[in-house]
Short mmCIF file of C-alpha atoms and ligand atoms in Angstrom, two decimals:
data_model
loop_
_atom_site.label_atom_id
_atom_site.label_comp_id
_atom_site.label_asym_id
_atom_site.label_seq_id
_atom_site.Cartn_x
_atom_site.Cartn_y
_atom_site.Cartn_z
CA MET A 1 49.44 -12.38 -49.89
CA ARG A 2 47.00 -14.44 -51.83
CA ASN A 3 44.04 -12.61 -53.24
CA PHE A 4 46.35 -9.83 -54.28
CA ASN A 5 44.03 -7.39 -55.89
CA ILE A 6 46.06 -5.14 -58.01
CA LEU A 7 44.71 -1.74 -57.98
CA GLN A 8 42.03 -1.04 -55.61
CA GLN A 9 43.53 2.11 -54.58
CA ALA A 10 43.13 5.50 -55.73
CA LEU A 11 45.61 7.68 -57.20
CA ILE A 12 45.01 11.22 -57.02
CA LEU A 13 46.18 14.37 -58.43
CA SER A 14 48.07 17.07 -57.02
CA ALA A 15 47.83 20.66 -56.63
CA ALA A 16 49.65 23.88 -56.56
CA ALA A 17 53.28 24.45 -55.90
CA PHE A 18 54.52 25.62 -52.56
CA SER A 19 56.38 28.76 -51.89
CA GLY A 20 59.36 26.78 -50.66
CA GLN A 21 59.42 28.09 -47.13
CA VAL A 22 61.62 26.14 -44.80
CA ASP A 23 61.53 25.43 -41.10
CA ALA A 24 60.39 28.15 -38.79
CA THR A 25 59.19 30.31 -41.60
CA PRO A 26 57.44 33.57 -40.97
CA THR A 27 53.90 33.12 -39.93
CA VAL A 28 51.30 33.99 -42.52
CA ARG A 29 47.80 35.07 -41.65
CA VAL A 30 45.11 34.45 -44.21
CA ASN A 31 41.39 34.17 -43.69
CA ALA A 32 41.60 34.13 -39.93
CA LYS A 33 44.14 31.36 -39.88
CA VAL A 34 47.75 31.29 -38.78
CA CYS A 35 49.92 28.85 -40.72
CA ASN A 36 53.51 27.66 -40.51
CA ASN A 37 55.38 25.59 -43.06
CA TYR A 38 57.90 23.05 -41.81
CA LYS A 39 60.58 20.71 -43.06
CA ILE A 40 60.53 17.91 -40.51
CA PRO A 41 63.23 15.26 -40.08
CA VAL A 42 61.85 11.78 -39.36
CA SER A 43 63.55 8.42 -38.92
CA ILE A 44 61.64 5.22 -39.47
CA THR A 45 62.18 1.49 -39.58
CA SER A 46 59.80 -0.46 -41.78
CA THR A 47 59.41 -3.88 -43.31
CA ASN A 48 58.97 -3.43 -47.04
CA LEU A 49 57.92 -5.79 -49.77
CA VAL A 50 60.20 -6.05 -52.79
CA PHE A 51 58.49 -6.67 -56.13
CA GLY A 52 60.07 -8.12 -59.25
CA LEU A 53 58.78 -5.22 -61.22
CA PRO A 54 60.93 -2.47 -62.61
CA PHE A 55 59.27 -0.93 -65.66
CA LYS A 56 61.81 -0.44 -68.43
CA ASN A 57 59.51 1.62 -70.61
CA ASN A 58 55.89 2.51 -71.34
CA LEU A 59 55.30 -0.80 -73.12
CA ASP A 60 55.97 -2.50 -69.79
CA VAL A 61 53.42 -0.17 -68.20
CA ALA A 62 50.94 -0.98 -70.96
CA ASP A 63 51.53 -4.68 -70.43
CA PHE A 64 50.81 -4.18 -66.75
CA VAL A 65 47.30 -3.15 -67.75
CA THR A 66 46.76 -6.65 -69.13
CA ILE A 67 48.17 -8.13 -65.93
CA ALA A 68 46.06 -5.95 -63.66
CA GLY A 69 42.93 -6.62 -65.71
CA SER A 70 43.37 -10.34 -66.17
CA ARG A 71 40.59 -12.72 -65.16
CA ASP A 72 43.34 -15.07 -64.05
CA ASP A 73 43.88 -14.21 -60.39
CA ALA A 74 47.31 -15.82 -60.36
CA ALA A 75 48.41 -13.74 -63.32
CA ARG A 76 47.22 -10.63 -61.51
CA ALA A 77 49.72 -11.06 -58.70
CA PRO A 78 53.02 -9.37 -59.52
CA VAL A 79 55.75 -11.40 -57.96
CA ILE A 80 56.88 -10.41 -54.50
CA THR A 81 60.55 -11.31 -54.52
CA GLY A 82 61.46 -10.45 -50.98
CA VAL A 83 60.95 -8.59 -47.75
CA ASN A 84 63.44 -5.99 -46.61
CA THR A 85 63.49 -4.37 -43.19
CA THR A 86 65.33 -1.07 -43.37
CA SER A 87 65.81 2.11 -41.36
CA ARG A 88 65.86 5.41 -43.20
CA ASP A 89 65.75 9.14 -42.56
CA PHE A 90 63.53 11.54 -44.46
CA THR A 91 62.53 15.16 -44.57
CA ILE A 92 58.82 15.82 -44.61
CA GLY A 93 57.24 18.97 -46.02
CA ALA A 94 54.29 19.97 -43.84
CA THR A 95 51.96 22.85 -43.00
CA PHE A 96 50.24 23.53 -39.71
CA CYS A 97 47.32 25.94 -39.51
CA THR A 98 45.34 27.05 -36.51
CA PRO A 99 42.52 29.59 -36.04
CA ALA A 100 43.82 33.13 -35.54
CA LYS A 101 41.34 33.72 -32.75
CA SER A 102 41.51 31.45 -29.73
CA ALA A 103 38.14 32.45 -28.32
CA GLY A 104 35.59 29.70 -28.84
CA SER A 105 38.02 27.67 -30.90
CA LYS A 106 38.90 24.00 -30.66
CA LYS A 107 42.48 24.69 -31.64
CA ASP A 108 43.82 22.01 -29.30
CA ILE A 109 42.06 19.38 -31.43
CA VAL A 110 44.52 18.77 -34.26
CA LEU A 111 43.54 17.03 -37.49
CA VAL A 112 46.49 15.25 -39.14
CA ALA A 113 45.73 14.84 -42.85
CA THR A 114 47.31 12.42 -45.35
CA HIS A 115 46.64 12.98 -49.04
CA GLY A 116 46.15 10.22 -51.58
CA GLY A 117 47.79 9.35 -54.88
CA LEU A 118 48.08 11.89 -57.68
CA PHE A 119 48.08 14.84 -55.26
CA ASP A 120 50.45 16.39 -52.84
CA ARG A 121 49.39 18.03 -49.58
CA THR A 122 47.71 20.91 -51.42
CA TYR A 123 44.82 18.45 -51.92
CA TRP A 124 43.59 19.82 -48.60
CA ASP A 125 43.89 23.48 -49.65
CA PRO A 126 43.94 23.78 -53.45
CA ASN A 127 44.44 27.02 -55.29
CA LEU A 128 40.75 27.19 -56.22
CA ASP A 129 37.73 28.93 -54.71
CA LYS A 130 38.51 28.29 -51.04
CA SER A 131 34.89 28.45 -49.96
CA LYS A 132 34.13 25.45 -52.17
CA TYR A 133 37.26 23.31 -52.11
CA SER A 134 39.47 24.09 -49.11
CA PHE A 135 39.14 21.48 -46.39
CA VAL A 136 41.74 23.47 -44.45
CA ASP A 137 39.69 26.67 -44.48
CA TRP A 138 36.55 24.77 -43.57
CA VAL A 139 38.03 23.10 -40.50
CA ILE A 140 39.71 26.34 -39.42
CA GLY A 141 36.29 27.99 -39.68
CA GLN A 142 34.98 25.31 -37.32
CA GLY A 143 37.74 26.11 -34.85
CA TYR A 144 40.04 23.09 -35.39
CA SER A 145 43.77 23.07 -36.08
CA ILE A 146 45.14 21.04 -38.96
CA PHE A 147 48.54 19.54 -39.78
CA TYR A 148 48.95 18.31 -43.35
CA TYR A 149 52.04 16.94 -45.03
CA ASP A 150 53.46 15.46 -48.21
CA ARG A 151 53.88 11.69 -48.27
CA ILE A 152 57.46 10.57 -48.89
CA GLY A 153 58.17 10.79 -52.60
CA GLN A 154 55.73 13.70 -53.03
CA GLY A 155 55.74 17.48 -52.93
CA GLU A 156 58.39 18.90 -50.61
CA SER A 157 59.14 15.59 -48.90
CA SER A 158 62.17 13.42 -49.65
CA VAL A 159 62.30 11.85 -53.09
CA VAL A 160 62.39 8.06 -52.79
CA SER A 161 62.18 5.26 -55.32
CA GLY A 162 58.72 4.35 -56.60
CA TYR A 163 59.77 0.78 -55.88
CA TYR A 164 60.37 1.66 -52.21
CA ALA A 165 57.49 3.96 -51.17
CA GLN A 166 54.70 1.75 -49.89
CA LEU A 167 52.05 1.33 -47.26
CA SER A 168 54.38 0.14 -44.48
CA ASN A 169 56.87 3.02 -44.71
CA GLN A 170 54.20 5.66 -45.35
CA ALA A 171 52.31 4.43 -42.25
CA ALA A 172 55.55 4.53 -40.24
CA VAL A 173 56.10 8.15 -41.33
CA LEU A 174 52.53 9.09 -40.34
CA THR A 175 53.03 7.40 -36.96
CA GLU A 176 56.20 9.42 -36.31
CA LEU A 177 54.57 12.67 -37.38
CA THR A 178 51.53 11.99 -35.20
CA LYS A 179 53.77 11.33 -32.20
CA LEU A 180 55.55 14.64 -32.82
CA VAL A 181 52.22 16.48 -33.04
CA LYS A 182 51.01 14.79 -29.84
CA ALA A 183 54.22 15.95 -28.14
CA GLY A 184 53.39 19.53 -29.13
CA LYS A 185 55.98 19.78 -31.92
CA TYR A 186 55.32 21.51 -35.25
CA VAL A 187 52.00 22.86 -34.05
CA GLY A 188 52.87 26.53 -33.81
CA SER A 189 51.94 27.84 -30.37
CA VAL A 190 49.19 25.30 -29.69
CA GLY A 191 51.25 23.08 -27.39
CA LYS A 192 50.27 19.50 -26.61
CA PRO A 193 46.91 18.86 -28.30
CA LYS A 194 43.96 17.65 -26.29
CA SER A 195 43.01 15.28 -29.13
CA VAL A 196 44.33 14.16 -32.49
CA VAL A 197 42.21 13.03 -35.44
CA LEU A 198 43.75 11.27 -38.45
CA VAL A 199 42.12 12.18 -41.75
CA GLY A 200 42.94 10.47 -45.03
CA HIS A 201 41.92 10.42 -48.63
CA SER A 202 42.26 7.26 -50.72
CA ILE A 203 45.79 5.87 -50.27
CA GLY A 204 46.06 8.40 -47.45
CA SER A 205 43.11 6.63 -45.79
CA ASN A 206 44.89 3.32 -46.23
CA ILE A 207 47.93 4.84 -44.55
CA ALA A 208 45.90 6.30 -41.67
CA ALA A 209 44.05 3.00 -41.15
CA GLN A 210 47.36 1.13 -41.20
CA ALA A 211 48.97 3.52 -38.68
CA VAL A 212 46.01 3.00 -36.33
CA ALA A 213 46.12 -0.78 -36.91
CA ASP A 214 49.78 -0.65 -35.87
CA ASP A 215 48.93 1.39 -32.73
CA LEU A 216 45.27 1.42 -31.70
CA THR A 217 45.82 4.36 -29.36
CA LEU A 218 47.52 6.61 -31.89
CA ALA A 219 44.50 8.85 -32.50
CA ASP A 220 41.18 9.85 -30.92
CA GLY A 221 39.47 10.04 -34.31
CA LEU A 222 39.92 8.36 -37.68
CA ILE A 223 38.25 9.83 -40.78
CA LEU A 224 38.67 7.73 -43.92
CA THR A 225 37.51 9.45 -47.12
CA GLY A 226 37.50 8.02 -50.63
CA TYR A 227 37.87 4.61 -49.05
CA GLY A 228 36.15 1.43 -47.95
CA PHE A 229 36.91 -1.97 -46.46
CA ASN A 230 34.46 -3.93 -48.62
CA GLN A 231 36.61 -5.76 -51.17
CA SER A 232 33.71 -7.15 -53.16
CA ILE A 233 32.52 -3.72 -54.36
CA GLN A 234 35.99 -2.43 -55.31
CA ASN A 235 37.16 -2.11 -58.90
CA PRO A 236 40.76 -3.30 -59.11
CA LYS A 237 40.68 -4.68 -62.62
CA ALA A 238 39.40 -1.62 -64.41
CA THR A 239 41.25 0.99 -62.42
CA PHE A 240 44.77 0.49 -63.65
CA GLY A 241 43.73 0.55 -67.29
CA ALA A 242 41.43 3.54 -66.84
CA GLU A 243 44.29 5.59 -65.39
CA ASP A 244 46.12 5.44 -68.75
CA PHE A 245 49.51 5.70 -67.13
CA ARG A 246 52.84 6.77 -68.51
CA ILE A 247 56.23 6.76 -66.79
CA ALA A 248 56.23 10.21 -65.18
CA LYS A 249 59.77 11.30 -65.96
CA GLY A 250 59.06 10.92 -69.68
CA VAL A 251 55.99 13.15 -69.39
CA LYS A 252 57.64 16.14 -67.70
CA PRO A 253 61.40 15.47 -67.70
CA LEU A 254 62.31 18.82 -66.17
CA VAL A 255 59.98 18.40 -63.20
CA TRP A 256 59.84 14.64 -62.79
CA GLY A 257 63.33 13.69 -63.94
CA LYS A 258 64.08 13.16 -60.24
CA TYR A 259 61.82 10.09 -60.20
CA ASP A 260 62.68 6.55 -61.25
CA THR A 261 60.39 4.49 -63.49
CA GLY A 262 58.32 3.43 -60.48
CA TYR A 263 56.40 6.73 -60.74
CA LEU A 264 53.46 6.81 -63.13
CA VAL A 265 51.05 9.54 -64.11
CA PRO A 266 47.76 9.65 -66.06
CA VAL A 267 48.68 10.89 -69.49
CA ASP A 268 46.12 13.73 -69.66
CA GLN A 269 42.95 15.06 -68.05
CA TYR A 270 40.58 12.42 -69.43
CA PRO A 271 41.69 9.43 -67.35
CA ILE A 272 41.61 11.82 -64.40
CA ALA A 273 38.02 12.75 -65.21
CA ALA A 274 37.11 9.08 -65.60
CA THR A 275 38.54 7.91 -62.31
CA PHE A 276 38.18 10.90 -59.97
CA PHE A 277 35.13 12.80 -61.14
CA LYS A 278 31.50 12.15 -62.04
CA LYS A 279 29.31 14.22 -64.29
CA PRO A 280 27.49 16.50 -63.71
CA ASN A 281 28.87 17.04 -60.22
CA TYR A 282 32.03 18.96 -61.13
CA ASP A 283 33.31 22.09 -62.80
CA PRO A 284 35.42 21.25 -65.91
CA ALA A 285 37.84 24.00 -64.87
CA VAL A 286 38.54 21.97 -61.73
CA VAL A 287 39.48 18.91 -63.82
CA ALA A 288 41.83 21.15 -65.79
CA TYR A 289 43.33 22.42 -62.52
CA VAL A 290 43.88 18.87 -61.29
CA GLU A 291 45.50 17.96 -64.61
CA LYS A 292 47.80 20.96 -64.39
CA THR A 293 48.84 20.19 -60.83
CA LYS A 294 48.82 16.37 -60.92
CA GLN A 295 51.60 14.45 -59.17
CA PRO A 296 52.92 11.02 -60.07
CA PHE A 297 52.38 8.19 -57.68
CA GLY A 298 54.53 5.23 -56.82
CA ILE A 299 53.47 1.88 -58.23
CA ILE A 300 54.31 -0.04 -55.06
CA GLU A 301 52.19 2.30 -52.96
CA VAL A 302 49.28 1.38 -55.16
CA LEU A 303 50.04 -2.34 -55.05
CA THR A 304 50.60 -2.54 -51.31
CA SER A 305 47.52 -0.46 -50.58
CA SER A 306 45.43 -2.99 -52.44
CA ILE A 307 46.65 -6.05 -50.60
CA PRO A 308 44.07 -6.83 -47.92
CA ASN A 309 45.95 -5.44 -44.96
CA ALA A 310 45.19 -5.93 -41.29
CA PRO A 311 42.46 -3.36 -40.54
CA PRO A 312 42.39 -1.36 -37.29
CA ALA A 313 40.07 -3.91 -35.64
CA GLY A 314 39.48 -3.11 -31.98
CA TYR A 315 39.92 0.64 -32.43
CA LYS A 316 38.06 2.44 -29.65
CA GLY A 317 38.01 5.99 -30.95
CA VAL A 318 35.60 7.85 -33.20
CA ALA A 319 35.59 6.59 -36.79
CA MET A 320 34.01 7.60 -40.06
CA ILE A 321 34.09 6.47 -43.68
CA LEU A 322 32.95 9.03 -46.26
CA THR A 323 33.07 8.06 -49.92
CA GLY A 324 31.55 9.45 -53.11
CA GLU A 325 28.36 7.82 -54.37
CA ASN A 326 30.02 7.29 -57.76
CA ASP A 327 33.51 6.34 -56.60
CA PHE A 328 34.97 4.36 -59.51
CA ILE A 329 37.84 2.82 -57.58
CA PHE A 330 36.34 1.82 -54.23
CA CYS A 331 32.73 1.18 -55.23
CA THR A 332 32.85 0.41 -58.97
CA SER A 333 30.93 3.66 -59.52
CA LYS A 334 28.12 2.73 -57.14
CA CYS A 335 28.58 3.13 -53.42
CA ASP A 336 25.72 1.88 -51.32
CA GLN A 337 25.17 2.51 -47.64
CA TYR A 338 25.26 -1.17 -46.76
CA GLY A 339 28.47 -1.73 -48.73
CA LEU A 340 30.28 1.15 -47.01
CA GLU A 341 29.06 0.04 -43.59
CA HIS A 342 29.91 -3.61 -44.02
CA PRO A 343 32.22 -5.21 -43.15
CA ALA A 344 33.49 -2.02 -41.42
CA VAL A 345 30.87 -2.06 -38.71
CA ASP A 346 31.10 -5.83 -38.12
CA ALA A 347 34.81 -6.47 -38.25
CA VAL A 348 36.70 -3.18 -37.88
CA PHE A 349 34.82 -0.55 -35.88
CA ASN A 350 32.63 -2.77 -33.71
CA GLN A 351 34.37 -1.39 -30.61
CA ALA A 352 34.56 2.21 -31.81
CA LYS A 353 33.14 4.96 -29.58
CA ALA A 354 31.13 6.04 -32.61
CA PHE A 355 31.05 5.00 -36.25
CA LYS A 356 29.32 6.48 -39.26
CA ALA A 357 29.49 5.64 -42.95
CA THR A 358 28.39 8.33 -45.38
CA VAL A 359 27.79 7.90 -49.11
CA TRP A 360 28.43 11.41 -50.41
CA PRO A 361 25.85 12.11 -53.14
CA GLY A 362 26.95 12.67 -56.71
CA ALA A 363 30.69 12.65 -56.01
CA GLY A 364 33.36 10.52 -57.62
CA HIS A 365 36.62 9.43 -56.03
CA GLY A 366 38.20 12.90 -55.89
CA LEU A 367 35.91 14.08 -53.11
CA ASN A 368 37.48 17.45 -52.36
CA PHE A 369 37.10 18.49 -56.01
CA ALA A 370 33.42 17.59 -56.38
CA ALA A 371 31.03 20.52 -56.82
CA ASN A 372 29.50 19.70 -53.42
CA ALA A 373 32.82 19.12 -51.60
CA ALA A 374 32.11 21.71 -48.91
CA GLY A 375 29.04 19.77 -47.77
CA SER A 376 31.21 16.73 -47.18
CA PHE A 377 33.59 18.86 -45.07
CA LYS A 378 30.60 19.85 -42.90
CA GLU A 379 29.52 16.22 -42.66
CA ILE A 380 32.93 15.36 -41.21
CA THR A 381 33.15 18.18 -38.65
CA ASP A 382 29.49 17.73 -37.61
CA PHE A 383 30.26 14.08 -36.89
CA LEU A 384 33.37 14.95 -34.89
CA ALA A 385 31.52 17.62 -32.91
CA ALA A 386 28.62 15.27 -32.17
CA ASN A 387 31.11 12.83 -30.68
CA GLY A 388 33.10 15.05 -28.38
CA LEU A 389 35.78 16.14 -30.84
C1 NAG B 401 67.15 -3.62 -48.94
O1 NAG B 401 67.46 -2.38 -48.33
C2 NAG B 401 68.81 -1.98 -48.46
C3 NAG B 401 69.00 -0.73 -47.60
O2 NAG B 401 68.09 0.27 -47.95
C4 NAG B 401 69.14 -1.77 -49.91
O3 NAG B 401 70.46 -1.39 -50.09
C5 NAG B 401 68.85 -3.04 -50.69
O4 NAG B 401 69.02 -2.82 -52.06
C6 NAG B 401 67.44 -3.53 -50.43
N1 NAG B 401 67.24 -4.82 -51.06
C7 NAG B 401 66.29 -5.01 -51.96
C8 NAG B 401 66.17 -6.39 -52.50
O5 NAG B 401 65.53 -4.13 -52.34
C1 NAG B 402 29.88 -5.65 -49.37
O1 NAG B 402 28.83 -4.86 -49.92
C2 NAG B 402 27.86 -5.63 -50.62
C3 NAG B 402 26.93 -4.61 -51.30
O2 NAG B 402 26.22 -3.86 -50.36
C4 NAG B 402 27.16 -6.55 -49.66
O3 NAG B 402 26.22 -7.36 -50.35
C5 NAG B 402 28.17 -7.44 -48.96
O4 NAG B 402 27.55 -8.21 -47.96
C6 NAG B 402 29.28 -6.60 -48.32
N1 NAG B 402 30.35 -7.47 -47.84
C7 NAG B 402 30.60 -7.64 -46.54
C8 NAG B 402 31.73 -8.57 -46.23
O5 NAG B 402 29.98 -7.09 -45.65
#
């Protein structure tokens, strides 16, 4: 646990509310896709770190900025007071979509997508111009099926403490969900998929990488967006301060009163713009949308995602990293090809069937909300298609 870099991870914002459909809800057909919403029971056992942290108030959160930004590495390590292995049951809110037309489709290739911090699962299909910002509609248009879900603590999934939700239990949830998908569950009428590809954004990429590290055969493809393995180009010190966090339940008591003080949220749209966007490559109305739909994120998720965790070394599937050229969090606002490729290509994906690192021009950390997001969607599906997926 030494070299505990406090906040390398991204927090993201969330998007529109769901209609609250439960279980085998009526099928909806929009834009040539067939979607089902599910509430999925999962049981996991995970080994969780316990931190001596609870924030009593926003002054504690403010003080954490000085801790996270300290040039004293020892001071930057919040105290881990214990390790707790527990088994718990959750309900996961999820959506599965598949192309309406089978002919010529790749519907038996299922993408399983994990959103990052500050968003819920609508990150993949926001209530914005779908042709520009919907990853779901793009992949459906390319013939794939997609399963996307809310991380525990977020959206329609079980509310848990912000001092509990963390990389280990989120990865365990993703592993269970992926096994269900591989068994043909919660995938509409698709049946057992031919292939499964894990897709993540930011903390969601951390979670996908961790799930594959835990089981190298879990997925045929691994697409990590808004992410990187190169610690030396990440920006942990500045990130926490730039997020300008407040305890979420004080910001919107009616909506976020369900959360304990472990959930934090950027106070307004400006820290969001600073950490997830880059001028001129965005529409200001999109920043306003992200502000309106933002979701709090759990502090321990952020902390445990920034500990150097065992990467999925030895993975033999198809792997990609795609990160914005100006990503503030993972590249200190300057991603370079070499930095995204290394050490990934040397130490993580040296046995992969295929590996590609893409610096996505002009974009910040919030890739799917950049003006040129759709081009990055094409980059991903072109890479999959070129490698048999
Ligand atoms: C460990 O987990 C148990 C069961 O969830 C819980 O009751 C207990 O408070 C946890 N201990 C710590 C130190 O978090
Ligand atoms: C991380 O990226 C920097 C910038 O490209 C590079 O100099 C360095 O060698 C990379 N680190 C590793 C471990 O590959």
